[in-house]
GROMACS .gro file of C-alpha atoms in nm:
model
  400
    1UNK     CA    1   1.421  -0.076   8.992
    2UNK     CA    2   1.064  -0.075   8.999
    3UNK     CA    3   0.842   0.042   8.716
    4UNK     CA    4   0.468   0.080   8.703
    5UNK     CA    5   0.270   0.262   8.450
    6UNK     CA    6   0.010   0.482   8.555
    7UNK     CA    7  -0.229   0.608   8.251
    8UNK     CA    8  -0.392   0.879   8.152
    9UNK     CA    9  -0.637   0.972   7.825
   10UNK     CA   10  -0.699   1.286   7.686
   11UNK     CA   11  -0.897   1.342   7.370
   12UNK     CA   12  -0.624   1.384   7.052
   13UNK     CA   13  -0.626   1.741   6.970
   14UNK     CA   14  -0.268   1.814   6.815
   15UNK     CA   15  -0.153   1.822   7.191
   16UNK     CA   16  -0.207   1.623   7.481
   17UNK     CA   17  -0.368   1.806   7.803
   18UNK     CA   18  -0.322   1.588   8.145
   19UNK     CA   19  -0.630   1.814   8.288
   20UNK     CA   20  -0.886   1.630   8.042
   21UNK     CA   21  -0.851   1.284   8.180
   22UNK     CA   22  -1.019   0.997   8.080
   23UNK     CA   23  -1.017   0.608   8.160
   24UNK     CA   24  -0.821   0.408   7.897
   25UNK     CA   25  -1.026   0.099   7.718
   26UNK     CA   26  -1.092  -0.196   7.890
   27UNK     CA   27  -0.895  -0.387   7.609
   28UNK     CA   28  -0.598  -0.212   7.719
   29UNK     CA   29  -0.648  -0.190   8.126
   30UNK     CA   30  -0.703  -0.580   8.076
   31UNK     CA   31  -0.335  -0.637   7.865
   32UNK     CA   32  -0.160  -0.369   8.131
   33UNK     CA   33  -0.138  -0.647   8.380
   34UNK     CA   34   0.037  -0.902   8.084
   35UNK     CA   35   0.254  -0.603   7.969
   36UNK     CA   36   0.495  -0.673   8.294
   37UNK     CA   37   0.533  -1.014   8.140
   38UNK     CA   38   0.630  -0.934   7.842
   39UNK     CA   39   0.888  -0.678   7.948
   40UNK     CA   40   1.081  -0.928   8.115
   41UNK     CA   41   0.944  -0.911   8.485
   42UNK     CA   42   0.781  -1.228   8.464
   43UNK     CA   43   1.016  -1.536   8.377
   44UNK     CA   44   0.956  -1.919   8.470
   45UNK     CA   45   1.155  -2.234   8.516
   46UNK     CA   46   0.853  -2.384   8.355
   47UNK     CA   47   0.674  -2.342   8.004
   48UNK     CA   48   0.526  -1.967   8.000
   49UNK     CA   49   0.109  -1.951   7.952
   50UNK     CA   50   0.075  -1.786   7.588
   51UNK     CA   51  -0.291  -1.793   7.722
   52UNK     CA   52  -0.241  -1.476   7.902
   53UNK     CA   53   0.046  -1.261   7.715
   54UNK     CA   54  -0.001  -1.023   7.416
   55UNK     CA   55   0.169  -1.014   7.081
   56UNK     CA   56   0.578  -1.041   7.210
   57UNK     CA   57   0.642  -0.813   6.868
   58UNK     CA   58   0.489  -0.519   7.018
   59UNK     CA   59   0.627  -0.285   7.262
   60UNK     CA   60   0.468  -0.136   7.522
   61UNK     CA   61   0.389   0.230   7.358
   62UNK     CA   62   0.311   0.068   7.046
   63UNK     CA   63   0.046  -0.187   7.226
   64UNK     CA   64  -0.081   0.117   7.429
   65UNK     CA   65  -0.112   0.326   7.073
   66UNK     CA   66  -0.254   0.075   6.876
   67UNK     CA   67  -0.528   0.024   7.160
   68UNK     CA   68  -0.623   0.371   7.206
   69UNK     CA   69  -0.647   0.472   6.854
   70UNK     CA   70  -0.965   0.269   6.837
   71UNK     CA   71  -1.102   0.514   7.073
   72UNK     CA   72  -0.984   0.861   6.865
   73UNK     CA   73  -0.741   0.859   7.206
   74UNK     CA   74  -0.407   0.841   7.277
   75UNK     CA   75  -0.258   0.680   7.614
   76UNK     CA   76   0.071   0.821   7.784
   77UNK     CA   77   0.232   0.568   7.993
   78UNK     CA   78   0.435   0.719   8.254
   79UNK     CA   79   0.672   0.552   8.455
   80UNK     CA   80   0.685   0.593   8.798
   81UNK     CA   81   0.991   0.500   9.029
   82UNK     CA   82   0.831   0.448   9.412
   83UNK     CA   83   0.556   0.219   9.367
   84UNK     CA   84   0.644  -0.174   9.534
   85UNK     CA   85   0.836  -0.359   9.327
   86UNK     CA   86   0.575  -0.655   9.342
   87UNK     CA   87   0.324  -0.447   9.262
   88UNK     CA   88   0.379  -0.492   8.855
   89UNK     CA   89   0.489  -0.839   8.938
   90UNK     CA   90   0.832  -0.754   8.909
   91UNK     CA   91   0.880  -1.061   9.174
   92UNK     CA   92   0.622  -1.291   9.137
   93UNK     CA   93   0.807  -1.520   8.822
   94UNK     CA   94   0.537  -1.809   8.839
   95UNK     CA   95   0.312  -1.935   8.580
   96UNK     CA   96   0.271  -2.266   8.812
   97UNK     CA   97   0.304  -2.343   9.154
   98UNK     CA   98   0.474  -2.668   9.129
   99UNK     CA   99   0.709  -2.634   9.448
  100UNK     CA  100   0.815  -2.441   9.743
  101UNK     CA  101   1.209  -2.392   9.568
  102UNK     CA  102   1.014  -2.171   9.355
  103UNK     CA  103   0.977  -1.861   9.590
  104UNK     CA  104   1.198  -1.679   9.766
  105UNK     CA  105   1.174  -1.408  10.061
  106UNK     CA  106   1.040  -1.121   9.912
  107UNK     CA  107   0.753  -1.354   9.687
  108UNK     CA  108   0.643  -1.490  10.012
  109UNK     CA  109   0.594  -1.105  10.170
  110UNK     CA  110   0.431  -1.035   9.882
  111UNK     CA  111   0.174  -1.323   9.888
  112UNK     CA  112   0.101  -1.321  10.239
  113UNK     CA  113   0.015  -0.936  10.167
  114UNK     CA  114  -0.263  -1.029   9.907
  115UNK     CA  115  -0.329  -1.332  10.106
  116UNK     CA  116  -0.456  -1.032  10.423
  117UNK     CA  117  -0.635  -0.874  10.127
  118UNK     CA  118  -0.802  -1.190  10.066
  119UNK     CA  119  -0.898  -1.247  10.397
  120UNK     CA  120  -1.069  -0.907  10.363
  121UNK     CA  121  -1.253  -0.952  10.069
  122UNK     CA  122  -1.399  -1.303  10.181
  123UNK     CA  123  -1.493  -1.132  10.589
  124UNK     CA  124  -1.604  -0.777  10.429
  125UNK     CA  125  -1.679  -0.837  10.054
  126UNK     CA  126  -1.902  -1.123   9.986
  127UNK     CA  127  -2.004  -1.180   9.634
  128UNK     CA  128  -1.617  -1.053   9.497
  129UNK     CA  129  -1.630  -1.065   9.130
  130UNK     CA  130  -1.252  -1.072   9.105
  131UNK     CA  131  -1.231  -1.385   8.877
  132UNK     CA  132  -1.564  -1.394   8.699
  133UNK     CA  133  -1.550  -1.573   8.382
  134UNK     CA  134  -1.250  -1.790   8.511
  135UNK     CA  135  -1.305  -2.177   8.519
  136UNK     CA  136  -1.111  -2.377   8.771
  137UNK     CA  137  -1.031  -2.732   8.727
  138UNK     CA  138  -0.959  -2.969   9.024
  139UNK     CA  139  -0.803  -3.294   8.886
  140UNK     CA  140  -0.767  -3.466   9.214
  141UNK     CA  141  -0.632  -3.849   9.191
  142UNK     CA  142  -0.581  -3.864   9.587
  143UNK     CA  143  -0.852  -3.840   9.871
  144UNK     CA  144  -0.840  -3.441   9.962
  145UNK     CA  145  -1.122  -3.277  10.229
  146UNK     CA  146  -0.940  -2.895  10.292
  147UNK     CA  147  -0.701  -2.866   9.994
  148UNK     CA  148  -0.955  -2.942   9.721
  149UNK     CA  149  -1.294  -2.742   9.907
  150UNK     CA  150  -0.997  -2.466  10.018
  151UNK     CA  151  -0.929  -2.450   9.697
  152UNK     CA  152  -1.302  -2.483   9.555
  153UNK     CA  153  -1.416  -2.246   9.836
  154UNK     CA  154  -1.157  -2.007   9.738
  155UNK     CA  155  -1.259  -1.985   9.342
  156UNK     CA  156  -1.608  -1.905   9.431
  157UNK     CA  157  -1.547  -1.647   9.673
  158UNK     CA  158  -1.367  -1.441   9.398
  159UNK     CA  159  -1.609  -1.484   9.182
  160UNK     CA  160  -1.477  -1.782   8.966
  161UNK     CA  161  -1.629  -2.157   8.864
  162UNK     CA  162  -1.483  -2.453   8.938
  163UNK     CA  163  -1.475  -2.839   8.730
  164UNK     CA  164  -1.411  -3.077   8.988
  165UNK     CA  165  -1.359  -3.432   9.019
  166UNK     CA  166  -1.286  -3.591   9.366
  167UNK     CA  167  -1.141  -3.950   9.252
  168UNK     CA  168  -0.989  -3.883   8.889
  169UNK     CA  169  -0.769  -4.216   8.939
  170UNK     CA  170  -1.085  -4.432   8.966
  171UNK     CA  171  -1.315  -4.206   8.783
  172UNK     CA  172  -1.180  -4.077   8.522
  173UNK     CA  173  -1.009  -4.209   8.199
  174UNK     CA  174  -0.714  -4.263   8.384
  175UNK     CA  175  -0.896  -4.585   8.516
  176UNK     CA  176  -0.914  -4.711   8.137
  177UNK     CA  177  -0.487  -4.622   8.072
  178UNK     CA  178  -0.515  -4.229   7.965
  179UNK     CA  179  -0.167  -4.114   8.051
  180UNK     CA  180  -0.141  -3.772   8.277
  181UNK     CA  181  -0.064  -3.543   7.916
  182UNK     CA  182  -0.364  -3.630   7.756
  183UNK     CA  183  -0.586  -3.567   8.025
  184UNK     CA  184  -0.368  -3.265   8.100
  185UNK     CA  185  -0.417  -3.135   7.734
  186UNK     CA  186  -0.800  -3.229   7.760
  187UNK     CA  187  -0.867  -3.075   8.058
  188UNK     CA  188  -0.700  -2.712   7.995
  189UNK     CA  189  -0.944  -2.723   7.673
  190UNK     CA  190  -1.204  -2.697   7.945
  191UNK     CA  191  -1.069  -2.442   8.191
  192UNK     CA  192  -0.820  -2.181   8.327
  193UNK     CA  193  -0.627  -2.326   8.564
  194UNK     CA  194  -0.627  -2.665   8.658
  195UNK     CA  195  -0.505  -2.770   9.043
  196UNK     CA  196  -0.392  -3.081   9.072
  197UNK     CA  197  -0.336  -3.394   9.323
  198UNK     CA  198  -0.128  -3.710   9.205
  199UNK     CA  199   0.005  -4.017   9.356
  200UNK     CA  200   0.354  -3.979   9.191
  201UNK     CA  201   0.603  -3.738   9.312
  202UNK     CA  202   0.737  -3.532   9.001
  203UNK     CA  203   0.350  -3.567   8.853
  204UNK     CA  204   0.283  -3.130   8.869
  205UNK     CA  205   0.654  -3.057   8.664
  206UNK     CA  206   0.462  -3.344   8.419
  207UNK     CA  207   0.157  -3.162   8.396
  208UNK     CA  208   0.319  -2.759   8.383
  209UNK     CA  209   0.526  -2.893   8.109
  210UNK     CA  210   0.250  -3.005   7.925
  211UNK     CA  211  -0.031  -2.697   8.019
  212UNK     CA  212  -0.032  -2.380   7.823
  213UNK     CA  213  -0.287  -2.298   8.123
  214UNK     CA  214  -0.167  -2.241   8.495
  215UNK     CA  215  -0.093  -2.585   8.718
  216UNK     CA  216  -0.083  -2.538   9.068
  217UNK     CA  217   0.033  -2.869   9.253
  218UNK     CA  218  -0.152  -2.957   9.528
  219UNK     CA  219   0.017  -3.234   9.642
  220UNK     CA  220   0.237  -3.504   9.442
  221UNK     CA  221   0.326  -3.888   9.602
  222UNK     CA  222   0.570  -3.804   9.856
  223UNK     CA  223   0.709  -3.502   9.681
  224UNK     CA  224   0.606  -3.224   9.793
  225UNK     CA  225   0.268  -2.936   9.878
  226UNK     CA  226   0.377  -2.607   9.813
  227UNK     CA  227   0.062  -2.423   9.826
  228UNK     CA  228   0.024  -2.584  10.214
  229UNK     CA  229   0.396  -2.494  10.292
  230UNK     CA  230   0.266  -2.143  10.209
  231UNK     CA  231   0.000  -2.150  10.457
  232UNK     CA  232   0.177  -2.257  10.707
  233UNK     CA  233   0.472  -2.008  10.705
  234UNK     CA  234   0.219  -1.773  10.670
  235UNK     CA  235   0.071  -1.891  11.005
  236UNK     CA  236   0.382  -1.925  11.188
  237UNK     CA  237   0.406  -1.571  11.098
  238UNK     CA  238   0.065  -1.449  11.202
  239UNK     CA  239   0.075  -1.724  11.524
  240UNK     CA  240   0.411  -1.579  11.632
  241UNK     CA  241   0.473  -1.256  11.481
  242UNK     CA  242   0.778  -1.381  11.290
  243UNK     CA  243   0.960  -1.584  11.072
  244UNK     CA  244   1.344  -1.466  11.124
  245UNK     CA  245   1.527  -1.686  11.430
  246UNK     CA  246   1.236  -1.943  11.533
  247UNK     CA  247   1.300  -2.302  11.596
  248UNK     CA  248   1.021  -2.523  11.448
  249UNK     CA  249   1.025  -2.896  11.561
  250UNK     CA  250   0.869  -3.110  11.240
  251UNK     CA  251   0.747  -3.460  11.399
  252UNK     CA  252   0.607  -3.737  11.297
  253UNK     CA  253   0.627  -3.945  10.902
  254UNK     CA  254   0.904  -3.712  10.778
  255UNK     CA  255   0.989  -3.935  10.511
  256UNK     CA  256   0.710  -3.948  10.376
  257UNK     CA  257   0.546  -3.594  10.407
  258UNK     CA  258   0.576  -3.376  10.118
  259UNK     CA  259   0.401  -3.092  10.397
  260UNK     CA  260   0.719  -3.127  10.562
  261UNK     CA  261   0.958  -3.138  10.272
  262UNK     CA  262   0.790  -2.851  10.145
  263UNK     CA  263   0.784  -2.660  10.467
  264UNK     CA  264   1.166  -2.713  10.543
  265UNK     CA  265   1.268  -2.605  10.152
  266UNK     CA  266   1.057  -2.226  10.284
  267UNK     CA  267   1.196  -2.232  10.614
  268UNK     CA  268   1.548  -2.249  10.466
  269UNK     CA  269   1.441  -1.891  10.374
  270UNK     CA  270   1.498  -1.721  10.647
  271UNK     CA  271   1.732  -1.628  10.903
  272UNK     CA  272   1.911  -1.780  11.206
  273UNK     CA  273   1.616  -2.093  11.195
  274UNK     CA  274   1.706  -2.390  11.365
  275UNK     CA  275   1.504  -2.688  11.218
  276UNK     CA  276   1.422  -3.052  11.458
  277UNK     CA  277   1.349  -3.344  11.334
  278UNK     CA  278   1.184  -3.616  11.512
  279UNK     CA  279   1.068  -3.902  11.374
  280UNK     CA  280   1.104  -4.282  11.458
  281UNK     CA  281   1.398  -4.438  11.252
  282UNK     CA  282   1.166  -4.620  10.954
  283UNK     CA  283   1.022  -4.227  10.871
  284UNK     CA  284   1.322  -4.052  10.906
  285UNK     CA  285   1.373  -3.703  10.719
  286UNK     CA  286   1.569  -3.781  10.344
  287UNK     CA  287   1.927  -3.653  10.324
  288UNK     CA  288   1.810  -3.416  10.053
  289UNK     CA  289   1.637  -3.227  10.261
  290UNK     CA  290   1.921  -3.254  10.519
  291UNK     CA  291   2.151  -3.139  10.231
  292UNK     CA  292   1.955  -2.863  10.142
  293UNK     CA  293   1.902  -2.697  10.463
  294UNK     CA  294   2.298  -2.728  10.504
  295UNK     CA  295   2.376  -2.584  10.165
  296UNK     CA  296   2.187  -2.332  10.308
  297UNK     CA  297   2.326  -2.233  10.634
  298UNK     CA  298   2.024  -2.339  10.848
  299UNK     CA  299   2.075  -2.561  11.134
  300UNK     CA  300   1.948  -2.864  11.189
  301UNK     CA  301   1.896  -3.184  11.459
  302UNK     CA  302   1.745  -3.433  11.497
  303UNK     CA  303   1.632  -3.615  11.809
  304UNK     CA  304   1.467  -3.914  11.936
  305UNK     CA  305   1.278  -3.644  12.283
  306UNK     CA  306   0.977  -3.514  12.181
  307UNK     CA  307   0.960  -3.309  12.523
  308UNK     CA  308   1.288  -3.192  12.507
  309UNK     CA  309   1.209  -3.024  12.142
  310UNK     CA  310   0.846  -2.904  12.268
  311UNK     CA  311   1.108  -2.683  12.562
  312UNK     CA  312   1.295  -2.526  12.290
  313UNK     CA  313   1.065  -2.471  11.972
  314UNK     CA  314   0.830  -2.217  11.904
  315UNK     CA  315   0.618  -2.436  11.655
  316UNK     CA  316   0.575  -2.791  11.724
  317UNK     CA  317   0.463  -2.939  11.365
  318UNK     CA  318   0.263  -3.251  11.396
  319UNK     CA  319   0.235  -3.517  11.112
  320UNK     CA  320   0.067  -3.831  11.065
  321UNK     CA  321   0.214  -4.137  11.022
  322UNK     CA  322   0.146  -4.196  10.659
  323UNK     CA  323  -0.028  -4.584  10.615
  324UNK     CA  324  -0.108  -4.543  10.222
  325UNK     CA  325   0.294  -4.497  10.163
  326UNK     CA  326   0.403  -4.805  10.351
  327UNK     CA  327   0.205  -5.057  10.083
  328UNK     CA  328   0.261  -5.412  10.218
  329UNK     CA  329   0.458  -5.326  10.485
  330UNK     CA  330   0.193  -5.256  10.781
  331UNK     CA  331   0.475  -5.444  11.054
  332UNK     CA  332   0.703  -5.114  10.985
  333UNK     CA  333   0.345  -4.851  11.022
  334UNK     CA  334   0.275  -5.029  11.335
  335UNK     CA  335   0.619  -4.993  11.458
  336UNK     CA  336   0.608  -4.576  11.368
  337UNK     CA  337   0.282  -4.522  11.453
  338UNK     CA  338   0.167  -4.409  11.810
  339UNK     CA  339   0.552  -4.319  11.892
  340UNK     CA  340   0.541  -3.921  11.947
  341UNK     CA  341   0.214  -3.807  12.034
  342UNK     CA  342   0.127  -3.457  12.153
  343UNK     CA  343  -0.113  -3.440  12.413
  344UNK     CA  344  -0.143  -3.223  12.743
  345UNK     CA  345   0.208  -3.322  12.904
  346UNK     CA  346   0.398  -3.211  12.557
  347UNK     CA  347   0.132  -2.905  12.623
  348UNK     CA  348   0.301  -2.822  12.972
  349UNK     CA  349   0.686  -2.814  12.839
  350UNK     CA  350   0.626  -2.593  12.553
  351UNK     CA  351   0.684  -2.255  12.587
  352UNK     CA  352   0.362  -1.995  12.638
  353UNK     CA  353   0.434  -1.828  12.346
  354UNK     CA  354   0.447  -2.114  12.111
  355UNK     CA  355   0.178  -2.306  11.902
  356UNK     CA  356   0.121  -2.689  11.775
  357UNK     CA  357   0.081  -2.729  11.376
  358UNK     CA  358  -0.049  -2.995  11.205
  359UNK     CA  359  -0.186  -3.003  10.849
  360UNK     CA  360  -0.447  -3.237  10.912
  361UNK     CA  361  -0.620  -3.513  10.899
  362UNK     CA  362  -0.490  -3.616  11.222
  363UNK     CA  363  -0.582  -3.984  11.390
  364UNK     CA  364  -0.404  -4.027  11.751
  365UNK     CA  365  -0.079  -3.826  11.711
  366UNK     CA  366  -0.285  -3.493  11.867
  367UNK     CA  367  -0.554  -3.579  12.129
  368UNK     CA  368  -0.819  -3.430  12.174
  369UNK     CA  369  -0.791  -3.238  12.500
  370UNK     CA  370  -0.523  -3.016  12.345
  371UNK     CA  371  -0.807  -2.880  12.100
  372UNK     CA  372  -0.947  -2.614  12.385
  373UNK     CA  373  -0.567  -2.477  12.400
  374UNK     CA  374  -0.512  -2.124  12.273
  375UNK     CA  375  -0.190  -2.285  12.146
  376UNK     CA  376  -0.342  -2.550  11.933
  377UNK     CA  377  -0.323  -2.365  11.592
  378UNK     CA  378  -0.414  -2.648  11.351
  379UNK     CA  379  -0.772  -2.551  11.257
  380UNK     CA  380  -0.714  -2.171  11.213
  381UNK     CA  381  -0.379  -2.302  11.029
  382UNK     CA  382  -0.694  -2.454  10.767
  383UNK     CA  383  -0.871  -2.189  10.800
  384UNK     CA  384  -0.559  -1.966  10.645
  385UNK     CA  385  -0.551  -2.187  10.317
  386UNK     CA  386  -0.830  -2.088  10.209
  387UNK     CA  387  -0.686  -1.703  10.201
  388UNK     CA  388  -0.345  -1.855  10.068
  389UNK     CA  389  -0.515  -2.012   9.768
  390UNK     CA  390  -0.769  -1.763   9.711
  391UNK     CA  391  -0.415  -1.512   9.668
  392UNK     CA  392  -0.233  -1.755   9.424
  393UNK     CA  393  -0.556  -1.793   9.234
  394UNK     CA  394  -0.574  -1.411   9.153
  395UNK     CA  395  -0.211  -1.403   9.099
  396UNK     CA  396  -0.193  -1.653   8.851
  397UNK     CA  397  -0.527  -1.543   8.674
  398UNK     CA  398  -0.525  -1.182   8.699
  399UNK     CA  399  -0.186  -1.080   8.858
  400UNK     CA  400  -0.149  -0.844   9.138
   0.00000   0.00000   0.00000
């Protein structure tokens, strides 16, 4: 069952009086959010952030006592029974965001609730002083336009800093043979949270298990991008008004997409979803992907007809074909690349109702001409991110 604690002060006068209210220290209204932690609300399947917790010894009413009495007050915590259960955080377990296995159904209403918040704040509220005094790192050893500035973008518009460097595996001390911990324990000397992009898949559980500061993974190798997975189920939801029984066709490099891998492990979520694949045979979807949707009841197919899909699916998920993960091999890109494209024809069998995806950059696989479509989603799919991150950032900092 939910618990929150509402409080309220009264001057110490042998008895307590609830009709001479006051405002409890800021010492206190800043450790209320960590206190949900501590009693056991917030666990993680990585290394919890002493950073942000108070002493584990002390309970709750002690905490609140021991605060107060620097005031000549005492603070009455009462516990109240209909307030939502994510509300003290009761849900959101996460000191990183490393990948999309990490969430389940009622996380993701949670976040896309804050994320509407956030979308608020940065349309209604300029100059939000939400994380003021925070310090964001980007670590970012992959090229990046709209997760790092989402991300960047995001930070400032709550108030917050951000450390950034665009190229960390040329321009950093990784170039001279610093392995990922070090710079990982050098970096969280410098900042709050660090988000990071890496060439090696498994490179984000690395750096959380290394961090006493939040990691949020923002893309690893071929692994996976959880943090765009979340904007684009959020999307799907606000593009077609719901998650529960849609068919989503993911096209394109599925073998080497972590968008995609990340996107299927959320879908898998949800009820009655029928997933498509559709890929030429050197990109093909991984069988533990396959294996997990299974495992999980969701149906899957794949198919070689893009049109045939685009008639049944209510989101048609573009992808790139990937050149920087084929190495040497540029006979076997050639061979995927330019093999489903959607353009104007793909346009014409897809349902009115549904939308094409892509997470972007794109080169030929979307022309052009399906841009002026009300169903081309792709850019206000971007534009989403930015509310997506700027939620996980005040989670993670502040909590909800």
């Amino acid at each position: 069952m939910a618990v929150s604690s509402s409080l309220f002060t009264s001057a110490f006068q042998g008895s307590m009086s609830l009709s001479s209210r006051k405002t409890c220290n800021k010492d206190f209204m800043f450790n209320h959010s960590s206190l949900s932690k501590q009693s056991g609300y917030l666990k993680s399947i990585y290394p919890r952030n002493p950073r942000f917790l108070p002493n584990e010894k002390l309970t709750k009413l002690e905490l609140t006592n021991r605060l107060s009495e620097r005031k000549g007050a005492l603070c009455c915590a009462l516990e109240l029974d209909n307030t939502p259960s994510f509300s003290v955080g009761k849900k959101f377990q996460l000191d990183d965001v490393i990948e999309a296995q990490q969430f389940d159904k009622e996380d993701l209403s949670a976040i896309f609730e804050v994320a509407r918040q956030m979308e608020l704040i940065e349309k209604n509220s300029p100059g939000s002083q939400i994380l003021k005094g925070y310090l964001m790192a980007t670590l970012f050893y992959e090229p990046s336009t709209r997760t790092r500035l989402s991300f960047e973008s995001a930070m400032k518009r709550l108030g917050g800093e951000v450390l950034t460097t665009e190229n960390a595996r040329e321009f950093s001390s990784a170039a001279k043979g610093e392995t990922l911990e070090d710079t990982i324990r050098t970096v969280e000397g410098y900042s709050d949270i660090i988000v990071m992009r890496h060439f090696a898949s498994g490179a984000a559980k690395r750096a959380a298990a290394t961090a006493d500061i939040p990691i949020i993974n923002a893309g690893d190798g071929p692994g996976q991008h959880p943090t765009q997975a979340l904007l684009d189920v959020y999307t799907i939801e606000r593009e077609i008004g719901k998650l529960d029984g849609i068919k989503v066709g993911l096209v394109g490099d599925l073998a080497n997409g972590r968008t995609v891998r990340s996107l299927a492990y959320l879908l898998a979520k949800y009820k009655d979803v029928k997933i498509y694949f559709v890929s030429p045979d050197v990109v093909k979807m991984k069988d533990d992907i396959k294996d997990y949707l299974t495992s999980k009841g969701i149906e899957w197919e794949e198919s070689a007809d893009l049109m045939e899909v685009a008639t049944e699916c209510d989101v048609v998920y573009q992808t790139r074909i990937q050149r920087e993960r084929f190495g040497e091999r540029i006979d076997l890109y050639e061979e995927a690349r330019g093999k489903y494209i959607v353009d104007r024809r793909v346009l014409g069998a897809m349902p009115k109702h549904a939308v094409v995806m892509h997470p972007l950059p794109r080169l030929d696989e979307i022309t052009v001409d399906v841009d002026s479509d009300p169903r081309a989603a792709y850019f206000r799919q971007a534009k989403n991110g930015l509310y997506i991150r700027m939620a996980l950032l005040k989670l993670l900092l502040v909590g909800w």
